[in-house]
Amino acid sequence: MWRSTKYSKSYLTYLRHLKHFHESPIVKYSYNSASYIIFLLLFSYYLLFNFEIPTDEIPSIHWTEIFVILMVTTMLFEEIRQFLCQENRTMIGKLSNYFITNQFHTAILVLSYLLFYIGLILRFTNTYSEEAFSAAKIVLAYDLEIWFIRSFVFLGIAQNLGPKLVMIRRMVTDLFFFTYIILIAMIAYGVVSRSMYNFNNETFPFDGQSIFQNIAYPTYYLMYGNIDGELADLDREQGSSASIATHILLA
């Protein structure tokens, strides 16, 4: 009887130590890091190799996609739990503390879940053609990029690297105004030059794809010094007033 009680106490002590070990911050951090890496690997794998239109030959989705859906859903439930378990008792206080205190992190967080479920809906609805189905893959690919960016949060534990990440985040916020200046210059030149000079010898329709293809993309690559294509198009009609005016605008 005495030995049985002794073994029971030692067994309970062992379980208590084991529980404390797994609840320690560094072990939790290790588990979260490992599970997040596995999640990124599986997400990347099924987008690269097993993202196909459901057909009669392939009626179901791959097990990696099911696993990724379950992981994202459980992470979403965890975010909801953290939101509800905040110290603020009122819902307004919870919303203010969650969405306003750290706007950049919250925006990335919400966007990652939003794009994932939008891509998931498109994945099972746009199955009538390859062109329509590609929309789901594009949305999920951008979502995967955001999930990779979110992995930077694990570097915050580094004593030397963590503060530098905070500095970079604040610097990006300050650089927004410079980005705005560059964006205005790009849009202004793209719209004005295309309104004066017909680069493709045809009028493009008013839709998003044509606007990006004829205005946004060419002017974006001008920032990298890629002006040869722009000059070649302008030199097709060197003597025209529209070509001369666009040359002046480009200079």
PDB file of C-alpha atoms in Angstrom:
ATOM      1  CA  MET A   1       0.000   0.000   0.000  1.00  0.00           C
ATOM      2  CA  TRP A   2       2.832   2.346   0.882  1.00  0.00           C
ATOM      3  CA  ARG A   3       4.607   1.579  -2.387  1.00  0.00           C
ATOM      4  CA  SER A   4       1.410   2.075  -4.356  1.00  0.00           C
ATOM      5  CA  THR A   5       0.915   5.507  -2.801  1.00  0.00           C
ATOM      6  CA  LYS A   6       4.539   6.399  -3.464  1.00  0.00           C
ATOM      7  CA  TYR A   7       4.308   5.362  -7.113  1.00  0.00           C
ATOM      8  CA  SER A   8       1.054   7.288  -7.510  1.00  0.00           C
ATOM      9  CA  LYS A   9       2.638  10.446  -6.132  1.00  0.00           C
ATOM     10  CA  SER A  10       5.711  10.091  -8.329  1.00  0.00           C
ATOM     11  CA  TYR A  11       3.483   9.449 -11.339  1.00  0.00           C
ATOM     12  CA  LEU A  12       1.421  12.564 -10.595  1.00  0.00           C
ATOM     13  CA  THR A  13       4.601  14.554 -10.101  1.00  0.00           C
ATOM     14  CA  TYR A  14       5.898  13.352 -13.453  1.00  0.00           C
ATOM     15  CA  LEU A  15       2.642  14.332 -15.175  1.00  0.00           C
ATOM     16  CA  ARG A  16       2.744  17.734 -13.485  1.00  0.00           C
ATOM     17  CA  HIS A  17       6.295  18.347 -14.675  1.00  0.00           C
ATOM     18  CA  LEU A  18       5.379  17.147 -18.150  1.00  0.00           C
ATOM     19  CA  LYS A  19       2.418  19.523 -18.207  1.00  0.00           C
ATOM     20  CA  HIS A  20       4.565  22.447 -17.057  1.00  0.00           C
ATOM     21  CA  PHE A  21       7.167  21.579 -19.674  1.00  0.00           C
ATOM     22  CA  HIS A  22       4.690  21.662 -22.553  1.00  0.00           C
ATOM     23  CA  GLU A  23       3.106  24.853 -21.229  1.00  0.00           C
ATOM     24  CA  SER A  24       6.407  26.718 -21.041  1.00  0.00           C
ATOM     25  CA  PRO A  25       6.688  29.643 -23.498  1.00  0.00           C
ATOM     26  CA  ILE A  26       9.713  28.316 -25.394  1.00  0.00           C
ATOM     27  CA  VAL A  27       8.100  24.915 -25.990  1.00  0.00           C
ATOM     28  CA  LYS A  28       4.849  26.507 -27.131  1.00  0.00           C
ATOM     29  CA  TYR A  29       6.842  28.735 -29.450  1.00  0.00           C
ATOM     30  CA  SER A  30       8.662  25.705 -30.874  1.00  0.00           C
ATOM     31  CA  TYR A  31       5.411  23.847 -31.461  1.00  0.00           C
ATOM     32  CA  ASN A  32       3.827  26.865 -33.143  1.00  0.00           C
ATOM     33  CA  SER A  33       6.858  27.421 -35.355  1.00  0.00           C
ATOM     34  CA  ALA A  34       7.028  23.770 -36.415  1.00  0.00           C
ATOM     35  CA  SER A  35       3.305  23.554 -37.136  1.00  0.00           C
ATOM     36  CA  TYR A  36       3.397  26.795 -39.131  1.00  0.00           C
ATOM     37  CA  ILE A  37       6.294  25.521 -41.249  1.00  0.00           C
ATOM     38  CA  ILE A  38       4.379  22.297 -41.928  1.00  0.00           C
ATOM     39  CA  PHE A  39       1.339  24.362 -42.858  1.00  0.00           C
ATOM     40  CA  LEU A  40       3.324  26.463 -45.351  1.00  0.00           C
ATOM     41  CA  LEU A  41       4.902  23.363 -46.889  1.00  0.00           C
ATOM     42  CA  LEU A  42       1.549  21.628 -47.348  1.00  0.00           C
ATOM     43  CA  PHE A  43      -0.101  24.782 -48.688  1.00  0.00           C
ATOM     44  CA  SER A  44       2.729  25.222 -51.186  1.00  0.00           C
ATOM     45  CA  TYR A  45       2.661  21.545 -52.157  1.00  0.00           C
ATOM     46  CA  TYR A  46      -0.999  21.341 -53.035  1.00  0.00           C
ATOM     47  CA  LEU A  47      -0.970  24.649 -54.922  1.00  0.00           C
ATOM     48  CA  LEU A  48       2.008  23.523 -56.991  1.00  0.00           C
ATOM     49  CA  PHE A  49       1.202  19.869 -57.614  1.00  0.00           C
ATOM     50  CA  ASN A  50      -2.385  18.965 -56.653  1.00  0.00           C
ATOM     51  CA  PHE A  51      -4.551  21.955 -57.491  1.00  0.00           C
ATOM     52  CA  GLU A  52      -6.780  20.614 -60.261  1.00  0.00           C
ATOM     53  CA  ILE A  53     -10.349  21.024 -61.445  1.00  0.00           C
ATOM     54  CA  PRO A  54     -12.664  18.373 -59.958  1.00  0.00           C
ATOM     55  CA  THR A  55     -13.647  15.983 -62.753  1.00  0.00           C
ATOM     56  CA  ASP A  56     -15.156  12.532 -63.104  1.00  0.00           C
ATOM     57  CA  GLU A  57     -11.651  11.082 -62.988  1.00  0.00           C
ATOM     58  CA  ILE A  58     -10.600  13.266 -60.034  1.00  0.00           C
ATOM     59  CA  PRO A  59     -13.846  13.860 -58.092  1.00  0.00           C
ATOM     60  CA  SER A  60     -12.317  14.752 -54.730  1.00  0.00           C
ATOM     61  CA  ILE A  61      -9.634  17.100 -53.472  1.00  0.00           C
ATOM     62  CA  HIS A  62      -6.218  16.019 -52.248  1.00  0.00           C
ATOM     63  CA  TRP A  63      -5.690  15.213 -48.575  1.00  0.00           C
ATOM     64  CA  THR A  64      -3.157  18.045 -48.251  1.00  0.00           C
ATOM     65  CA  GLU A  65      -5.843  20.550 -49.224  1.00  0.00           C
ATOM     66  CA  ILE A  66      -8.209  19.113 -46.621  1.00  0.00           C
ATOM     67  CA  PHE A  67      -5.464  19.375 -44.015  1.00  0.00           C
ATOM     68  CA  VAL A  68      -4.719  22.996 -44.978  1.00  0.00           C
ATOM     69  CA  ILE A  69      -8.411  23.906 -44.765  1.00  0.00           C
ATOM     70  CA  LEU A  70      -8.615  22.370 -41.293  1.00  0.00           C
ATOM     71  CA  MET A  71      -5.467  24.181 -40.135  1.00  0.00           C
ATOM     72  CA  VAL A  72      -6.644  27.568 -41.401  1.00  0.00           C
ATOM     73  CA  THR A  73     -10.052  27.046 -39.813  1.00  0.00           C
ATOM     74  CA  THR A  74      -8.550  26.099 -36.451  1.00  0.00           C
ATOM     75  CA  MET A  75      -6.258  29.144 -36.592  1.00  0.00           C
ATOM     76  CA  LEU A  76      -9.292  31.307 -37.340  1.00  0.00           C
ATOM     77  CA  PHE A  77     -11.115  29.867 -34.321  1.00  0.00           C
ATOM     78  CA  GLU A  78      -8.051  30.599 -32.197  1.00  0.00           C
ATOM     79  CA  GLU A  79      -8.017  34.219 -33.397  1.00  0.00           C
ATOM     80  CA  ILE A  80     -11.708  34.516 -32.535  1.00  0.00           C
ATOM     81  CA  ARG A  81     -11.027  33.058 -29.085  1.00  0.00           C
ATOM     82  CA  GLN A  82      -8.211  35.545 -28.471  1.00  0.00           C
ATOM     83  CA  PHE A  83     -10.472  38.363 -29.617  1.00  0.00           C
ATOM     84  CA  LEU A  84     -13.259  37.349 -27.231  1.00  0.00           C
ATOM     85  CA  CYS A  85     -10.888  36.743 -24.293  1.00  0.00           C
ATOM     86  CA  GLN A  86      -9.454  40.257 -24.249  1.00  0.00           C
ATOM     87  CA  GLU A  87      -9.490  42.220 -21.019  1.00  0.00           C
ATOM     88  CA  ASN A  88     -11.973  44.762 -22.358  1.00  0.00           C
ATOM     89  CA  ARG A  89     -15.476  43.801 -21.333  1.00  0.00           C
ATOM     90  CA  THR A  90     -17.378  45.803 -23.931  1.00  0.00           C
ATOM     91  CA  MET A  91     -17.472  44.784 -27.574  1.00  0.00           C
ATOM     92  CA  ILE A  92     -16.468  48.300 -28.643  1.00  0.00           C
ATOM     93  CA  GLY A  93     -13.408  48.088 -26.427  1.00  0.00           C
ATOM     94  CA  LYS A  94     -12.483  44.700 -27.858  1.00  0.00           C
ATOM     95  CA  LEU A  95     -12.856  45.968 -31.429  1.00  0.00           C
ATOM     96  CA  SER A  96     -10.824  49.086 -30.680  1.00  0.00           C
ATOM     97  CA  ASN A  97      -8.043  47.173 -28.978  1.00  0.00           C
ATOM     98  CA  TYR A  98      -7.905  44.472 -31.662  1.00  0.00           C
ATOM     99  CA  PHE A  99      -8.248  46.486 -34.861  1.00  0.00           C
ATOM    100  CA  ILE A 100      -6.921  49.953 -34.017  1.00  0.00           C
ATOM    101  CA  THR A 101      -3.984  49.262 -31.710  1.00  0.00           C
ATOM    102  CA  ASN A 102      -2.026  47.330 -34.347  1.00  0.00           C
ATOM    103  CA  GLN A 103      -3.639  48.165 -37.661  1.00  0.00           C
ATOM    104  CA  PHE A 104      -0.962  46.752 -39.977  1.00  0.00           C
ATOM    105  CA  HIS A 105      -0.836  43.360 -38.271  1.00  0.00           C
ATOM    106  CA  THR A 106      -4.619  43.144 -38.092  1.00  0.00           C
ATOM    107  CA  ALA A 107      -5.007  44.076 -41.765  1.00  0.00           C
ATOM    108  CA  ILE A 108      -2.575  41.325 -42.801  1.00  0.00           C
ATOM    109  CA  LEU A 109      -4.334  38.892 -40.480  1.00  0.00           C
ATOM    110  CA  VAL A 110      -7.830  39.598 -41.780  1.00  0.00           C
ATOM    111  CA  LEU A 111      -6.676  39.639 -45.400  1.00  0.00           C
ATOM    112  CA  SER A 112      -5.035  36.221 -45.088  1.00  0.00           C
ATOM    113  CA  TYR A 113      -8.250  34.570 -43.906  1.00  0.00           C
ATOM    114  CA  LEU A 114     -10.456  36.543 -46.279  1.00  0.00           C
ATOM    115  CA  LEU A 115      -8.453  35.636 -49.378  1.00  0.00           C
ATOM    116  CA  PHE A 116      -8.241  31.996 -48.331  1.00  0.00           C
ATOM    117  CA  TYR A 117     -11.982  31.509 -48.067  1.00  0.00           C
ATOM    118  CA  ILE A 118     -12.657  33.562 -51.199  1.00  0.00           C
ATOM    119  CA  GLY A 119     -10.200  31.362 -53.084  1.00  0.00           C
ATOM    120  CA  LEU A 120     -11.826  28.287 -51.579  1.00  0.00           C
ATOM    121  CA  ILE A 121     -15.259  29.391 -52.799  1.00  0.00           C
ATOM    122  CA  LEU A 122     -13.909  30.119 -56.275  1.00  0.00           C
ATOM    123  CA  ARG A 123     -12.124  26.774 -56.252  1.00  0.00           C
ATOM    124  CA  PHE A 124     -15.435  24.882 -56.031  1.00  0.00           C
ATOM    125  CA  THR A 125     -17.620  27.234 -58.083  1.00  0.00           C
ATOM    126  CA  ASN A 126     -15.444  28.208 -61.077  1.00  0.00           C
ATOM    127  CA  THR A 127     -15.028  24.687 -62.411  1.00  0.00           C
ATOM    128  CA  TYR A 128     -16.539  25.155 -65.860  1.00  0.00           C
ATOM    129  CA  SER A 129     -13.281  26.203 -67.588  1.00  0.00           C
ATOM    130  CA  GLU A 130      -9.547  26.484 -67.026  1.00  0.00           C
ATOM    131  CA  GLU A 131      -9.693  30.277 -67.380  1.00  0.00           C
ATOM    132  CA  ALA A 132     -12.338  30.636 -64.688  1.00  0.00           C
ATOM    133  CA  PHE A 133     -10.642  28.083 -62.452  1.00  0.00           C
ATOM    134  CA  SER A 134      -7.364  30.006 -62.622  1.00  0.00           C
ATOM    135  CA  ALA A 135      -9.007  32.817 -60.628  1.00  0.00           C
ATOM    136  CA  ALA A 136      -9.126  30.546 -57.584  1.00  0.00           C
ATOM    137  CA  LYS A 137      -5.464  29.646 -57.962  1.00  0.00           C
ATOM    138  CA  ILE A 138      -4.466  33.301 -58.318  1.00  0.00           C
ATOM    139  CA  VAL A 139      -6.353  34.293 -55.166  1.00  0.00           C
ATOM    140  CA  LEU A 140      -4.925  31.391 -53.166  1.00  0.00           C
ATOM    141  CA  ALA A 141      -1.422  32.094 -54.481  1.00  0.00           C
ATOM    142  CA  TYR A 142      -1.607  35.687 -53.249  1.00  0.00           C
ATOM    143  CA  ASP A 143      -3.000  34.380 -49.988  1.00  0.00           C
ATOM    144  CA  LEU A 144      -0.041  32.011 -49.645  1.00  0.00           C
ATOM    145  CA  GLU A 145       2.275  34.983 -50.125  1.00  0.00           C
ATOM    146  CA  ILE A 146       0.567  36.712 -47.198  1.00  0.00           C
ATOM    147  CA  TRP A 147       0.911  33.590 -45.042  1.00  0.00           C
ATOM    148  CA  PHE A 148       4.632  33.589 -45.796  1.00  0.00           C
ATOM    149  CA  ILE A 149       4.828  37.260 -44.790  1.00  0.00           C
ATOM    150  CA  ARG A 150       3.005  36.462 -41.563  1.00  0.00           C
ATOM    151  CA  SER A 151       5.793  34.049 -40.634  1.00  0.00           C
ATOM    152  CA  PHE A 152       7.955  37.092 -39.825  1.00  0.00           C
ATOM    153  CA  VAL A 153       6.088  37.274 -36.536  1.00  0.00           C
ATOM    154  CA  PHE A 154       8.149  34.319 -35.301  1.00  0.00           C
ATOM    155  CA  LEU A 155      11.293  36.427 -35.598  1.00  0.00           C
ATOM    156  CA  GLY A 156       9.963  38.808 -32.964  1.00  0.00           C
ATOM    157  CA  ILE A 157      11.346  36.555 -30.248  1.00  0.00           C
ATOM    158  CA  ALA A 158      14.918  37.213 -31.402  1.00  0.00           C
ATOM    159  CA  GLN A 159      16.517  39.630 -28.979  1.00  0.00           C
ATOM    160  CA  ASN A 160      18.521  41.473 -31.627  1.00  0.00           C
ATOM    161  CA  LEU A 161      16.285  41.014 -34.651  1.00  0.00           C
ATOM    162  CA  GLY A 162      12.909  41.754 -33.070  1.00  0.00           C
ATOM    163  CA  PRO A 163      13.425  45.509 -32.514  1.00  0.00           C
ATOM    164  CA  LYS A 164      14.766  45.868 -36.058  1.00  0.00           C
ATOM    165  CA  LEU A 165      11.567  44.357 -37.447  1.00  0.00           C
ATOM    166  CA  VAL A 166       9.575  46.930 -35.499  1.00  0.00           C
ATOM    167  CA  MET A 167      11.782  49.661 -36.976  1.00  0.00           C
ATOM    168  CA  ILE A 168      11.237  48.291 -40.492  1.00  0.00           C
ATOM    169  CA  ARG A 169       7.477  48.226 -39.977  1.00  0.00           C
ATOM    170  CA  ARG A 170       7.447  51.845 -38.826  1.00  0.00           C
ATOM    171  CA  MET A 171       9.740  52.820 -41.686  1.00  0.00           C
ATOM    172  CA  VAL A 172       7.356  51.214 -44.186  1.00  0.00           C
ATOM    173  CA  THR A 173       4.558  53.315 -42.732  1.00  0.00           C
ATOM    174  CA  ASP A 174       6.642  56.457 -43.231  1.00  0.00           C
ATOM    175  CA  LEU A 175       7.545  55.395 -46.769  1.00  0.00           C
ATOM    176  CA  PHE A 176       3.873  55.256 -47.683  1.00  0.00           C
ATOM    177  CA  PHE A 177       3.929  58.948 -48.575  1.00  0.00           C
ATOM    178  CA  PHE A 178       6.874  58.449 -50.945  1.00  0.00           C
ATOM    179  CA  THR A 179       5.057  55.498 -52.487  1.00  0.00           C
ATOM    180  CA  TYR A 180       2.045  57.740 -52.965  1.00  0.00           C
ATOM    181  CA  ILE A 181       4.177  60.283 -54.848  1.00  0.00           C
ATOM    182  CA  ILE A 182       5.565  57.574 -57.153  1.00  0.00           C
ATOM    183  CA  LEU A 183       2.079  56.158 -57.704  1.00  0.00           C
ATOM    184  CA  ILE A 184       0.691  59.555 -58.683  1.00  0.00           C
ATOM    185  CA  ALA A 185       3.554  60.086 -61.147  1.00  0.00           C
ATOM    186  CA  MET A 186       2.981  56.658 -62.707  1.00  0.00           C
ATOM    187  CA  ILE A 187      -0.771  57.085 -63.043  1.00  0.00           C
ATOM    188  CA  ALA A 188      -0.436  60.620 -64.391  1.00  0.00           C
ATOM    189  CA  TYR A 189       2.062  59.654 -67.094  1.00  0.00           C
ATOM    190  CA  GLY A 190       0.201  56.466 -68.004  1.00  0.00           C
ATOM    191  CA  VAL A 191      -3.174  58.131 -68.444  1.00  0.00           C
ATOM    192  CA  VAL A 192      -1.915  61.299 -70.137  1.00  0.00           C
ATOM    193  CA  SER A 193       0.492  59.542 -72.530  1.00  0.00           C
ATOM    194  CA  ARG A 194      -2.097  56.966 -73.600  1.00  0.00           C
ATOM    195  CA  SER A 195      -4.690  59.664 -74.123  1.00  0.00           C
ATOM    196  CA  MET A 196      -2.323  61.570 -76.458  1.00  0.00           C
ATOM    197  CA  TYR A 197      -0.603  58.731 -78.302  1.00  0.00           C
ATOM    198  CA  ASN A 198      -2.019  55.389 -79.431  1.00  0.00           C
ATOM    199  CA  PHE A 199       0.751  52.935 -78.579  1.00  0.00           C
ATOM    200  CA  ASN A 200      -0.939  49.806 -79.927  1.00  0.00           C
ATOM    201  CA  ASN A 201      -2.658  51.436 -82.911  1.00  0.00           C
ATOM    202  CA  GLU A 202      -5.999  50.456 -81.459  1.00  0.00           C
ATOM    203  CA  THR A 203      -8.411  51.624 -78.789  1.00  0.00           C
ATOM    204  CA  PHE A 204      -8.498  49.254 -75.842  1.00  0.00           C
ATOM    205  CA  PRO A 205     -11.807  48.501 -74.103  1.00  0.00           C
ATOM    206  CA  PHE A 206     -12.769  49.881 -70.717  1.00  0.00           C
ATOM    207  CA  ASP A 207     -12.135  46.936 -68.417  1.00  0.00           C
ATOM    208  CA  GLY A 208      -9.696  46.110 -65.666  1.00  0.00           C
ATOM    209  CA  GLN A 209      -7.485  43.786 -67.689  1.00  0.00           C
ATOM    210  CA  SER A 210      -7.035  46.262 -70.539  1.00  0.00           C
ATOM    211  CA  ILE A 211      -6.322  49.152 -68.174  1.00  0.00           C
ATOM    212  CA  PHE A 212      -3.613  47.201 -66.361  1.00  0.00           C
ATOM    213  CA  GLN A 213      -2.159  45.832 -69.589  1.00  0.00           C
ATOM    214  CA  ASN A 214      -2.007  49.143 -71.457  1.00  0.00           C
ATOM    215  CA  ILE A 215      -1.543  51.710 -68.678  1.00  0.00           C
ATOM    216  CA  ALA A 216      -0.367  50.236 -65.377  1.00  0.00           C
ATOM    217  CA  TYR A 217       2.149  47.603 -66.504  1.00  0.00           C
ATOM    218  CA  PRO A 218       4.136  49.693 -69.053  1.00  0.00           C
ATOM    219  CA  THR A 219       4.446  52.690 -66.749  1.00  0.00           C
ATOM    220  CA  TYR A 220       5.369  50.503 -63.777  1.00  0.00           C
ATOM    221  CA  TYR A 221       8.420  49.088 -65.558  1.00  0.00           C
ATOM    222  CA  LEU A 222       9.550  52.606 -66.428  1.00  0.00           C
ATOM    223  CA  MET A 223      10.633  52.930 -62.787  1.00  0.00           C
ATOM    224  CA  TYR A 224      13.308  50.304 -63.439  1.00  0.00           C
ATOM    225  CA  GLY A 225      14.668  52.175 -66.450  1.00  0.00           C
ATOM    226  CA  ASN A 226      12.981  49.933 -69.006  1.00  0.00           C
ATOM    227  CA  ILE A 227      12.119  52.671 -71.503  1.00  0.00           C
ATOM    228  CA  ASP A 228      13.271  50.987 -74.724  1.00  0.00           C
ATOM    229  CA  GLY A 229       9.830  49.642 -75.533  1.00  0.00           C
ATOM    230  CA  GLU A 230       8.239  52.999 -74.791  1.00  0.00           C
ATOM    231  CA  LEU A 231      10.694  54.852 -77.036  1.00  0.00           C
ATOM    232  CA  ALA A 232      10.322  52.288 -79.830  1.00  0.00           C
ATOM    233  CA  ASP A 233       6.556  52.802 -79.863  1.00  0.00           C
ATOM    234  CA  LEU A 234       6.955  56.573 -79.886  1.00  0.00           C
ATOM    235  CA  ASP A 235       9.525  56.486 -82.701  1.00  0.00           C
ATOM    236  CA  ARG A 236       7.040  54.817 -85.032  1.00  0.00           C
ATOM    237  CA  GLU A 237       5.566  58.264 -85.686  1.00  0.00           C
ATOM    238  CA  GLN A 238       8.441  60.611 -84.983  1.00  0.00           C
ATOM    239  CA  GLY A 239       6.998  63.617 -86.753  1.00  0.00           C
ATOM    240  CA  SER A 240       3.540  63.564 -85.200  1.00  0.00           C
ATOM    241  CA  SER A 241       2.652  66.158 -82.612  1.00  0.00           C
ATOM    242  CA  ALA A 242       1.316  63.478 -80.246  1.00  0.00           C
ATOM    243  CA  SER A 243       4.635  61.615 -80.381  1.00  0.00           C
ATOM    244  CA  ILE A 244       6.631  64.786 -79.712  1.00  0.00           C
ATOM    245  CA  ALA A 245       4.383  65.788 -76.823  1.00  0.00           C
ATOM    246  CA  THR A 246       4.649  62.316 -75.289  1.00  0.00           C
ATOM    247  CA  HIS A 247       8.444  62.405 -75.690  1.00  0.00           C
ATOM    248  CA  ILE A 248       8.500  65.663 -73.739  1.00  0.00           C
ATOM    249  CA  LEU A 249       6.256  64.172 -71.056  1.00  0.00           C
ATOM    250  CA  LEU A 250       8.486  61.089 -70.779  1.00  0.00           C
ATOM    251  CA  ALA A 251      11.599  63.227 -70.432  1.00  0.00           C
TER     252      ALA A 251
END
